[in-house]
C-alpha positions as semicolon CSV with decimal commas, in nm:
position;residue;x (nm);y (nm);z (nm)
1;M;7,952;7,199;3,280
2;N;7,955;7,469;3,549
3;H;7,633;7,604;3,400
4;L;7,467;7,261;3,424
5;V;7,584;7,216;3,783
6;N;7,436;7,553;3,876
7;E;7,108;7,466;3,707
8;L;7,089;7,131;3,886
9;N;7,162;7,293;4,222
10;T;6,891;7,551;4,160
11;L;6,645;7,276;4,072
12;K;6,736;7,083;4,386
13;S;6,686;7,390;4,605
14;S;6,348;7,455;4,448
15;L;6,235;7,096;4,498
16;L;6,345;7,108;4,863
17;E;6,145;7,428;4,907
18;M;5,838;7,252;4,769
19;W;5,912;6,953;4,990
20;S;5,918;7,176;5,301
21;I;5,579;7,319;5,209
22;V;5,434;6,971;5,161
23;I;5,561;6,867;5,506
24;S;5,410;7,184;5,652
25;Q;5,078;7,118;5,476
26;H;5,068;6,769;5,621
27;E;5,134;6,897;5,972
28;K;4,875;7,173;5,940
29;A;4,616;6,922;5,822
30;K;4,684;6,717;6,135
31;M;4,654;7,022;6,363
32;A;4,335;7,131;6,188
33;L;4,184;6,788;6,252
34;E;4,299;6,784;6,616
35;G;4,152;7,125;6,693
36;F;3,873;7,129;6,435
37;D;4,042;7,447;6,313
38;K;3,867;7,567;6,000
39;D;4,099;7,867;5,962
40;L;4,400;7,637;5,947
41;A;4,215;7,407;5,707
42;N;4,147;7,708;5,484
43;E;4,517;7,792;5,491
44;V;4,604;7,442;5,372
45;H;4,349;7,474;5,093
46;T;4,490;7,809;4,980
47;N;4,850;7,682;4,977
48;E;4,756;7,397;4,744
49;K;4,777;7,638;4,450
50;L;5,141;7,708;4,536
51;L;5,225;7,338;4,520
52;D;5,054;7,307;4,183
53;A;5,270;7,593;4,055
54;F;5,585;7,426;4,188
55;E;5,495;7,099;4,014
56;L;5,447;7,266;3,676
57;K;5,769;7,466;3,713
58;H;5,977;7,161;3,802
59;D;5,836;6,960;3,512
60;M;5,928;7,240;3,273
61;D;6,272;7,287;3,424
62;C;6,350;6,916;3,394
63;E;6,238;6,904;3,033
64;N;6,451;7,207;2,946
65;L;6,757;7,062;3,121
66;I;6,729;6,739;2,924
67;V;6,672;6,909;2,589
68;L;6,935;7,182;2,624
69;N;7,213;7,000;2,810
70;N;7,190;6,635;2,709
71;P;7,282;6,518;3,063
72;V;7,424;6,171;3,124
73;A;7,499;5,936;3,415
74;I;7,421;6,078;3,760
75;D;7,303;6,413;3,622
76;L;7,041;6,241;3,409
77;R;6,938;6,015;3,696
78;F;6,899;6,322;3,916
79;I;6,666;6,492;3,667
80;L;6,460;6,177;3,613
81;A;6,434;6,130;3,990
82;V;6,323;6,491;4,037
83;L;6,045;6,442;3,783
84;K;5,903;6,150;3,978
85;I;5,963;6,295;4,324
86;N;5,792;6,613;4,209
87;Y;5,481;6,414;4,111
88;N;5,473;6,221;4,438
89;L;5,511;6,537;4,645
90;E;5,223;6,699;4,461
91;R;5,005;6,397;4,536
92;I;5,093;6,411;4,907
93;G;4,999;6,779;4,899
94;D;4,667;6,683;4,740
95;Y;4,595;6,447;5,029
96;A;4,664;6,721;5,286
97;N;4,423;6,943;5,094
98;Y;4,163;6,664;5,088
99;I;4,186;6,626;5,465
100;A;4,159;7,002;5,509
101;N;3,850;7,009;5,289
102;Q;3,685;6,739;5,502
103;I;3,731;6,968;5,800
104;R;3,616;7,277;5,612
105;K;3,284;7,120;5,519
106;A;3,217;6,938;5,849
107;D;2,946;7,080;6,074
108;T;3,072;6,926;6,397
109;P;3,413;6,808;6,524
110;F;3,506;6,445;6,481
111;K;3,460;6,227;6,790
112;E;3,778;6,252;6,998
113;Q;3,766;5,891;7,123
114;L;3,702;5,759;6,774
115;L;4,005;5,947;6,644
116;K;4,215;5,780;6,912
117;D;4,070;5,435;6,848
118;I;4,164;5,441;6,480
119;H;4,517;5,571;6,553
120;I;4,475;5,849;6,301
121;F;4,724;6,082;6,468
122;D;4,976;5,798;6,493
123;M;4,938;5,762;6,118
124;F;4,997;6,134;6,073
125;D;5,312;6,111;6,285
126;I;5,451;5,807;6,102
127;S;5,391;5,958;5,759
128;H;5,553;6,282;5,880
129;V;5,864;6,090;5,988
130;M;5,876;5,922;5,647
131;M;5,861;6,257;5,468
132;V;6,133;6,412;5,683
133;Q;6,364;6,114;5,642
134;A;6,320;6,116;5,266
135;Y;6,382;6,493;5,262
136;D;6,705;6,447;5,461
137;A;6,824;6,169;5,230
138;F;6,774;6,385;4,922
139;E;6,920;6,700;5,077
140;K;7,233;6,524;5,209
141;N;7,276;6,279;4,918
142;D;7,271;5,992;5,165
143;V;7,028;5,699;5,131
144;T;7,083;5,581;5,489
145;S;6,777;5,753;5,631
146;V;6,535;5,590;5,384
147;R;6,641;5,232;5,457
148;N;6,369;5,178;5,717
149;L;6,080;5,339;5,531
150;S;5,928;5,003;5,440
151;E;5,896;4,919;5,811
152;L;5,724;5,249;5,878
153;D;5,495;5,193;5,581
154;K;5,394;4,855;5,725
155;K;5,267;5,037;6,034
156;L;5,051;5,259;5,817
157;D;4,919;4,954;5,633
158;H;4,837;4,786;5,965
159;W;4,648;5,084;6,102
160;N;4,467;5,129;5,772
161;K;4,334;4,772;5,798
162;E;4,265;4,799;6,169
163;S;4,068;5,120;6,121
164;F;3,827;4,940;5,889
165;R;3,739;4,698;6,169
166;V;3,705;4,975;6,429
167;L;3,493;5,196;6,205
168;S;3,272;4,904;6,101
169;E;3,200;4,827;6,466
170;Y;3,136;5,194;6,533
171;L;2,890;5,213;6,244
172;S;2,698;4,909;6,366
173;K;2,647;5,077;6,704
174;N;2,606;5,434;6,577
175;P;2,430;5,422;6,238
176;A;2,341;5,790;6,264
177;E;2,715;5,871;6,253
178;S;2,774;5,696;5,920
179;L;2,885;6,011;5,736
180;Q;3,155;6,095;5,989
181;A;3,279;5,736;5,996
182;L;3,303;5,723;5,616
183;E;3,487;6,055;5,608
184;L;3,738;5,927;5,861
185;F;3,793;5,610;5,664
186;S;3,866;5,824;5,357
187;I;4,120;6,026;5,556
188;I;4,283;5,707;5,684
189;R;4,310;5,581;5,328
190;K;4,478;5,904;5,220
191;L;4,734;5,872;5,499
192;E;4,809;5,516;5,391
193;R;4,868;5,648;5,040
194;V;5,107;5,911;5,178
195;G;5,320;5,620;5,295
196;D;5,311;5,466;4,948
197;H;5,422;5,791;4,788
198;N;5,709;5,825;5,034
199;Q;5,815;5,473;4,941
200;N;5,812;5,581;4,577
201;I;6,025;5,884;4,661
202;A;6,275;5,668;4,849
203;E;6,306;5,443;4,544
204;E;6,387;5,743;4,327
205;I;6,650;5,869;4,572
206;I;6,820;5,529;4,568
207;F;6,800;5,520;4,188
208;Y;6,960;5,864;4,167
209;L;7,238;5,808;4,420
210;D;7,312;5,436;4,389
211;A;7,210;5,374;4,026
212;R;6,990;5,089;4,148
213;V;6,632;5,024;4,044
214;I;6,442;4,874;4,338
215;K;6,085;4,932;4,225
216;H;5,855;4,656;4,352
217;K;6,130;4,545;4,591
218;K;6,148;4,604;4,964
219;L;6,368;4,888;5,085
220;Q;6,636;4,721;5,288
221;K;6,993;4,763;5,395
222;K;7,268;4,664;5,156
223;P;7,432;4,331;5,241
224;K;7,769;4,380;5,404
225;E;8,069;4,326;5,180
226;E;8,275;4,024;5,270
């Protein structure tokens, strides 16, 4: 049993290391967009390979732990949760890389006022908060910090819908800027998906710690015991 505990702790540490890189990638993608920093965008692109390697390693580690140790109860839930969290983190990393690639291939910076009007940096900030709160919940084995993720995700959904209206109006007045507007809408959509993946991660943390399946249900506080 001590061997299994050590293996699970090692896996958790490795996943948290990957998680930290994903959070960093997301922040660097934001800074690259703010400053039209192609060097920083290139750095995000290069680091994507590291996240791919982490994902493959964690998948293999989880499979080996199940086959060799026959885990049960919370140990099994932990491994199953790691498998799904691992996938969702890799997808969030993919979105950061996508955003970086949009900057790498762009000839001119995105319009500063348009970026403000579509609240794109607010979306970056909200999705960052979601990632950090989920990270803290997993690291500390405490689901408290993921209870409000659904409310944060609603903000991302709102700005995603609002950006469509803003960009449509912008296109009607500036048809020559259609490519930039479409690229921004794609970035907005990716940020909205980051929120969805963080919701998925929160569900897995609750499954692991509380043995509750809440998929397709809203994340909410437990009712108080009478």
